[in-house]
Amino acid sequence: MKKSQLFKSIGLMMTFATMMFLTSCFSEDDIQDLLDPVASFQIEVSTDNFLEVSFTNFSLNADSYAWTFGDGGTSTETDPTYTYMEAGTFTVTLVASNTNGATSTFTDEVTITDPLAAQRALIGENGKVWQLVADNSTGVNPLQVGPTDRSAVWFAIGDLCSRECIFDDTWTFNTDGTFTYENNGDYWYEGGLFANGSESCFEAIDANYVGPGGEDLTDWNSGTHPFTYDPTSTSLTINGGFIGLTKAGTDKDSYTTPQPSVTYNVAKLVEVEGAADTLVLETDLTDDDGVVFGYWAFTLVSYANASDAVIVEECPTSEKTLFDVVNIDFESTSNWNPFGGNDDAGGGMVMSVIANPDASGINTSANVGSLEEPDGSRFYSGASTQLDGYIDFSVKKTIKFKVWSPIAGATVKFKLEDSADASVATETDFTITAADTWEEFEVLYTSNDQALYDVIAVFFDFDPNADQSNKSGARTHYFDDIILVE
């Protein structure tokens, strides 16, 4: 037993001596070469660019590396940073090798998630440009307003050329949560909102963005503003500026100043590969009790190729016949058509020429125009006539007219329109100061109104704040002597 233990002790001592000898004969690098590599890495997705991934190499006993990133991409860097082309889940493989040809393989998965995936249809990859659709031949209107049940269209642009300056406007939704509105140097004067004339296109300088009472309207000029898009509730809220139409707000037909925010319902957002994408935004019209009775709709498109955009030119005016004589006195034949009434089209209304029922004071004419409204008439009821040409305001700039109303305090709206496009219009409201007597009103026009209008419309007992309710009780209005004077 003692002899066996001695031999064991001698053996251990010889083994230890051998190891010490080997250690003294080999360098640290030599020892490393004798060890097999171990591949390992960690993954970190960039917080600034969700497609960018950094790989930190923790491999041991290796001096060369071969990466494959699962989408065809490769690298031989020690700690590569790789940018994927799209979201998805990818298998990443690292093969670590040493100089002896020994290898080790490590595999892991990386999931690339687009945080803005739900918004890409609106914002694109690097911002997406939208503009109003410039072709209404298919019945799709760039601007449209109507009742909630979609039974009628109260207004839509007829001749797009009448508002040509709105069709080069662009709204670019950026990936940073802002949108940029660019009017490209001109803007559409919306009736009653601006102080610089009648409805037409004007130069887009801040000096022109002033309301009739001096209101600051510059927030409707070109600019960049924040937006929030919630695909779940299909709502788009902007904080500043406008989309489609300046005056349309979240729940009102017409605001006279820019709103701090406007929320649109995204009624449609469709992408078509290689063609134009479509975006339809809508706002509600509500009455004083908060009941929704109508909508504004704005249809925009985004072209895959900018060269496909439709160009709208200004309407030609050379074919318009001009005349500087307007004298409607109902002493001769005059063709007036009622509108509104019980069915929007003038149902129940009677337009006629009758003997003057009150030939006294400022109006002793033999005949006058008479408009009878039935009980339950629309609040916007009235009558209109088309002239034989477009009014020449180059010299004579004032139109006078007389009205006899049974209601003191009623609003009379006098409006000029273009028969080819009712959106080309200008209107002025007047207040009846006394019932059952003739009153005369006058409207001053400017050179901006030249050759634009060939329709005259008069609304009686018009409520500018109406909630689409109808009038109670039948009534008759008289009007006369619509004359253009210097």
JSON list of N, CA and C in Angstrom, two decimals, residues 157-165 167 201 312-316 421:
[
{"chain": "A", "resi": 157, "resn": "ILE", "atom": "N", "xyz": [-68.15, 72.24, -56.42]},
{"chain": "A", "resi": 157, "resn": "ILE", "atom": "CA", "xyz": [-67.59, 73.08, -57.48]},
{"chain": "A", "resi": 157, "resn": "ILE", "atom": "C", "xyz": [-67.97, 72.50, -58.83]},
{"chain": "A", "resi": 158, "resn": "GLY", "atom": "N", "xyz": [-68.54, 73.33, -59.70]},
{"chain": "A", "resi": 158, "resn": "GLY", "atom": "CA", "xyz": [-68.88, 72.90, -61.05]},
{"chain": "A", "resi": 158, "resn": "GLY", "atom": "C", "xyz": [-67.67, 72.99, -61.96]},
{"chain": "A", "resi": 159, "resn": "ASP", "atom": "N", "xyz": [-67.36, 74.21, -62.42]},
{"chain": "A", "resi": 159, "resn": "ASP", "atom": "CA", "xyz": [-66.18, 74.41, -63.25]},
{"chain": "A", "resi": 159, "resn": "ASP", "atom": "C", "xyz": [-64.97, 74.58, -62.34]},
{"chain": "A", "resi": 160, "resn": "LEU", "atom": "N", "xyz": [-64.10, 73.57, -62.33]},
{"chain": "A", "resi": 160, "resn": "LEU", "atom": "CA", "xyz": [-62.93, 73.63, -61.46]},
{"chain": "A", "resi": 160, "resn": "LEU", "atom": "C", "xyz": [-62.04, 74.82, -61.78]},
{"chain": "A", "resi": 161, "resn": "CYS", "atom": "N", "xyz": [-62.08, 75.26, -63.03]},
{"chain": "A", "resi": 161, "resn": "CYS", "atom": "CA", "xyz": [-61.22, 76.36, -63.44]},
{"chain": "A", "resi": 161, "resn": "CYS", "atom": "C", "xyz": [-61.59, 77.67, -62.73]},
{"chain": "A", "resi": 162, "resn": "SER", "atom": "N", "xyz": [-62.80, 77.74, -62.18]},
{"chain": "A", "resi": 162, "resn": "SER", "atom": "CA", "xyz": [-63.21, 78.96, -61.49]},
{"chain": "A", "resi": 162, "resn": "SER", "atom": "C", "xyz": [-62.45, 79.16, -60.19]},
{"chain": "A", "resi": 163, "resn": "ARG", "atom": "N", "xyz": [-61.88, 78.05, -59.66]},
{"chain": "A", "resi": 163, "resn": "ARG", "atom": "CA", "xyz": [-61.06, 78.13, -58.45]},
{"chain": "A", "resi": 163, "resn": "ARG", "atom": "C", "xyz": [-59.71, 77.48, -58.72]},
{"chain": "A", "resi": 164, "resn": "GLU", "atom": "N", "xyz": [-59.13, 77.79, -59.84]},
{"chain": "A", "resi": 164, "resn": "GLU", "atom": "CA", "xyz": [-57.93, 77.07, -60.24]},
{"chain": "A", "resi": 164, "resn": "GLU", "atom": "C", "xyz": [-56.80, 77.15, -59.23]},
{"chain": "A", "resi": 165, "resn": "CYS", "atom": "N", "xyz": [-56.77, 78.21, -58.41]},
{"chain": "A", "resi": 165, "resn": "CYS", "atom": "CA", "xyz": [-55.65, 78.40, -57.49]},
{"chain": "A", "resi": 165, "resn": "CYS", "atom": "C", "xyz": [-55.66, 77.40, -56.33]},
{"chain": "A", "resi": 167, "resn": "PHE", "atom": "N", "xyz": [-56.07, 74.15, -56.71]},
{"chain": "A", "resi": 167, "resn": "PHE", "atom": "CA", "xyz": [-55.70, 72.82, -57.17]},
{"chain": "A", "resi": 167, "resn": "PHE", "atom": "C", "xyz": [-54.19, 72.61, -57.29]},
{"chain": "A", "resi": 201, "resn": "CYS", "atom": "N", "xyz": [-59.17, 84.41, -56.87]},
{"chain": "A", "resi": 201, "resn": "CYS", "atom": "CA", "xyz": [-57.85, 84.04, -56.41]},
{"chain": "A", "resi": 201, "resn": "CYS", "atom": "C", "xyz": [-57.01, 85.30, -56.17]},
{"chain": "A", "resi": 312, "resn": "VAL", "atom": "N", "xyz": [-55.07, 72.38, -63.44]},
{"chain": "A", "resi": 312, "resn": "VAL", "atom": "CA", "xyz": [-56.31, 73.12, -63.70]},
{"chain": "A", "resi": 312, "resn": "VAL", "atom": "C", "xyz": [-55.94, 74.55, -64.06]},
{"chain": "A", "resi": 313, "resn": "GLU", "atom": "N", "xyz": [-56.37, 74.99, -65.22]},
{"chain": "A", "resi": 313, "resn": "GLU", "atom": "CA", "xyz": [-56.08, 76.35, -65.68]},
{"chain": "A", "resi": 313, "resn": "GLU", "atom": "C", "xyz": [-57.26, 77.27, -65.35]},
{"chain": "A", "resi": 314, "resn": "GLU", "atom": "N", "xyz": [-57.02, 78.55, -65.36]},
{"chain": "A", "resi": 314, "resn": "GLU", "atom": "CA", "xyz": [-58.06, 79.54, -65.10]},
{"chain": "A", "resi": 314, "resn": "GLU", "atom": "C", "xyz": [-59.11, 79.50, -66.20]},
{"chain": "A", "resi": 315, "resn": "CYS", "atom": "N", "xyz": [-60.36, 79.68, -65.82]},
{"chain": "A", "resi": 315, "resn": "CYS", "atom": "CA", "xyz": [-61.44, 79.68, -66.79]},
{"chain": "A", "resi": 315, "resn": "CYS", "atom": "C", "xyz": [-61.25, 80.82, -67.80]},
{"chain": "A", "resi": 316, "resn": "PRO", "atom": "N", "xyz": [-61.45, 80.55, -69.07]},
{"chain": "A", "resi": 316, "resn": "PRO", "atom": "CA", "xyz": [-61.36, 81.63, -70.06]},
{"chain": "A", "resi": 316, "resn": "PRO", "atom": "C", "xyz": [-62.49, 82.63, -69.87]},
{"chain": "A", "resi": 421, "resn": "ASP", "atom": "N", "xyz": [-70.78, 78.16, -62.54]},
{"chain": "A", "resi": 421, "resn": "ASP", "atom": "CA", "xyz": [-70.20, 77.63, -61.31]},
{"chain": "A", "resi": 421, "resn": "ASP", "atom": "C", "xyz": [-70.72, 78.45, -60.14]}
]
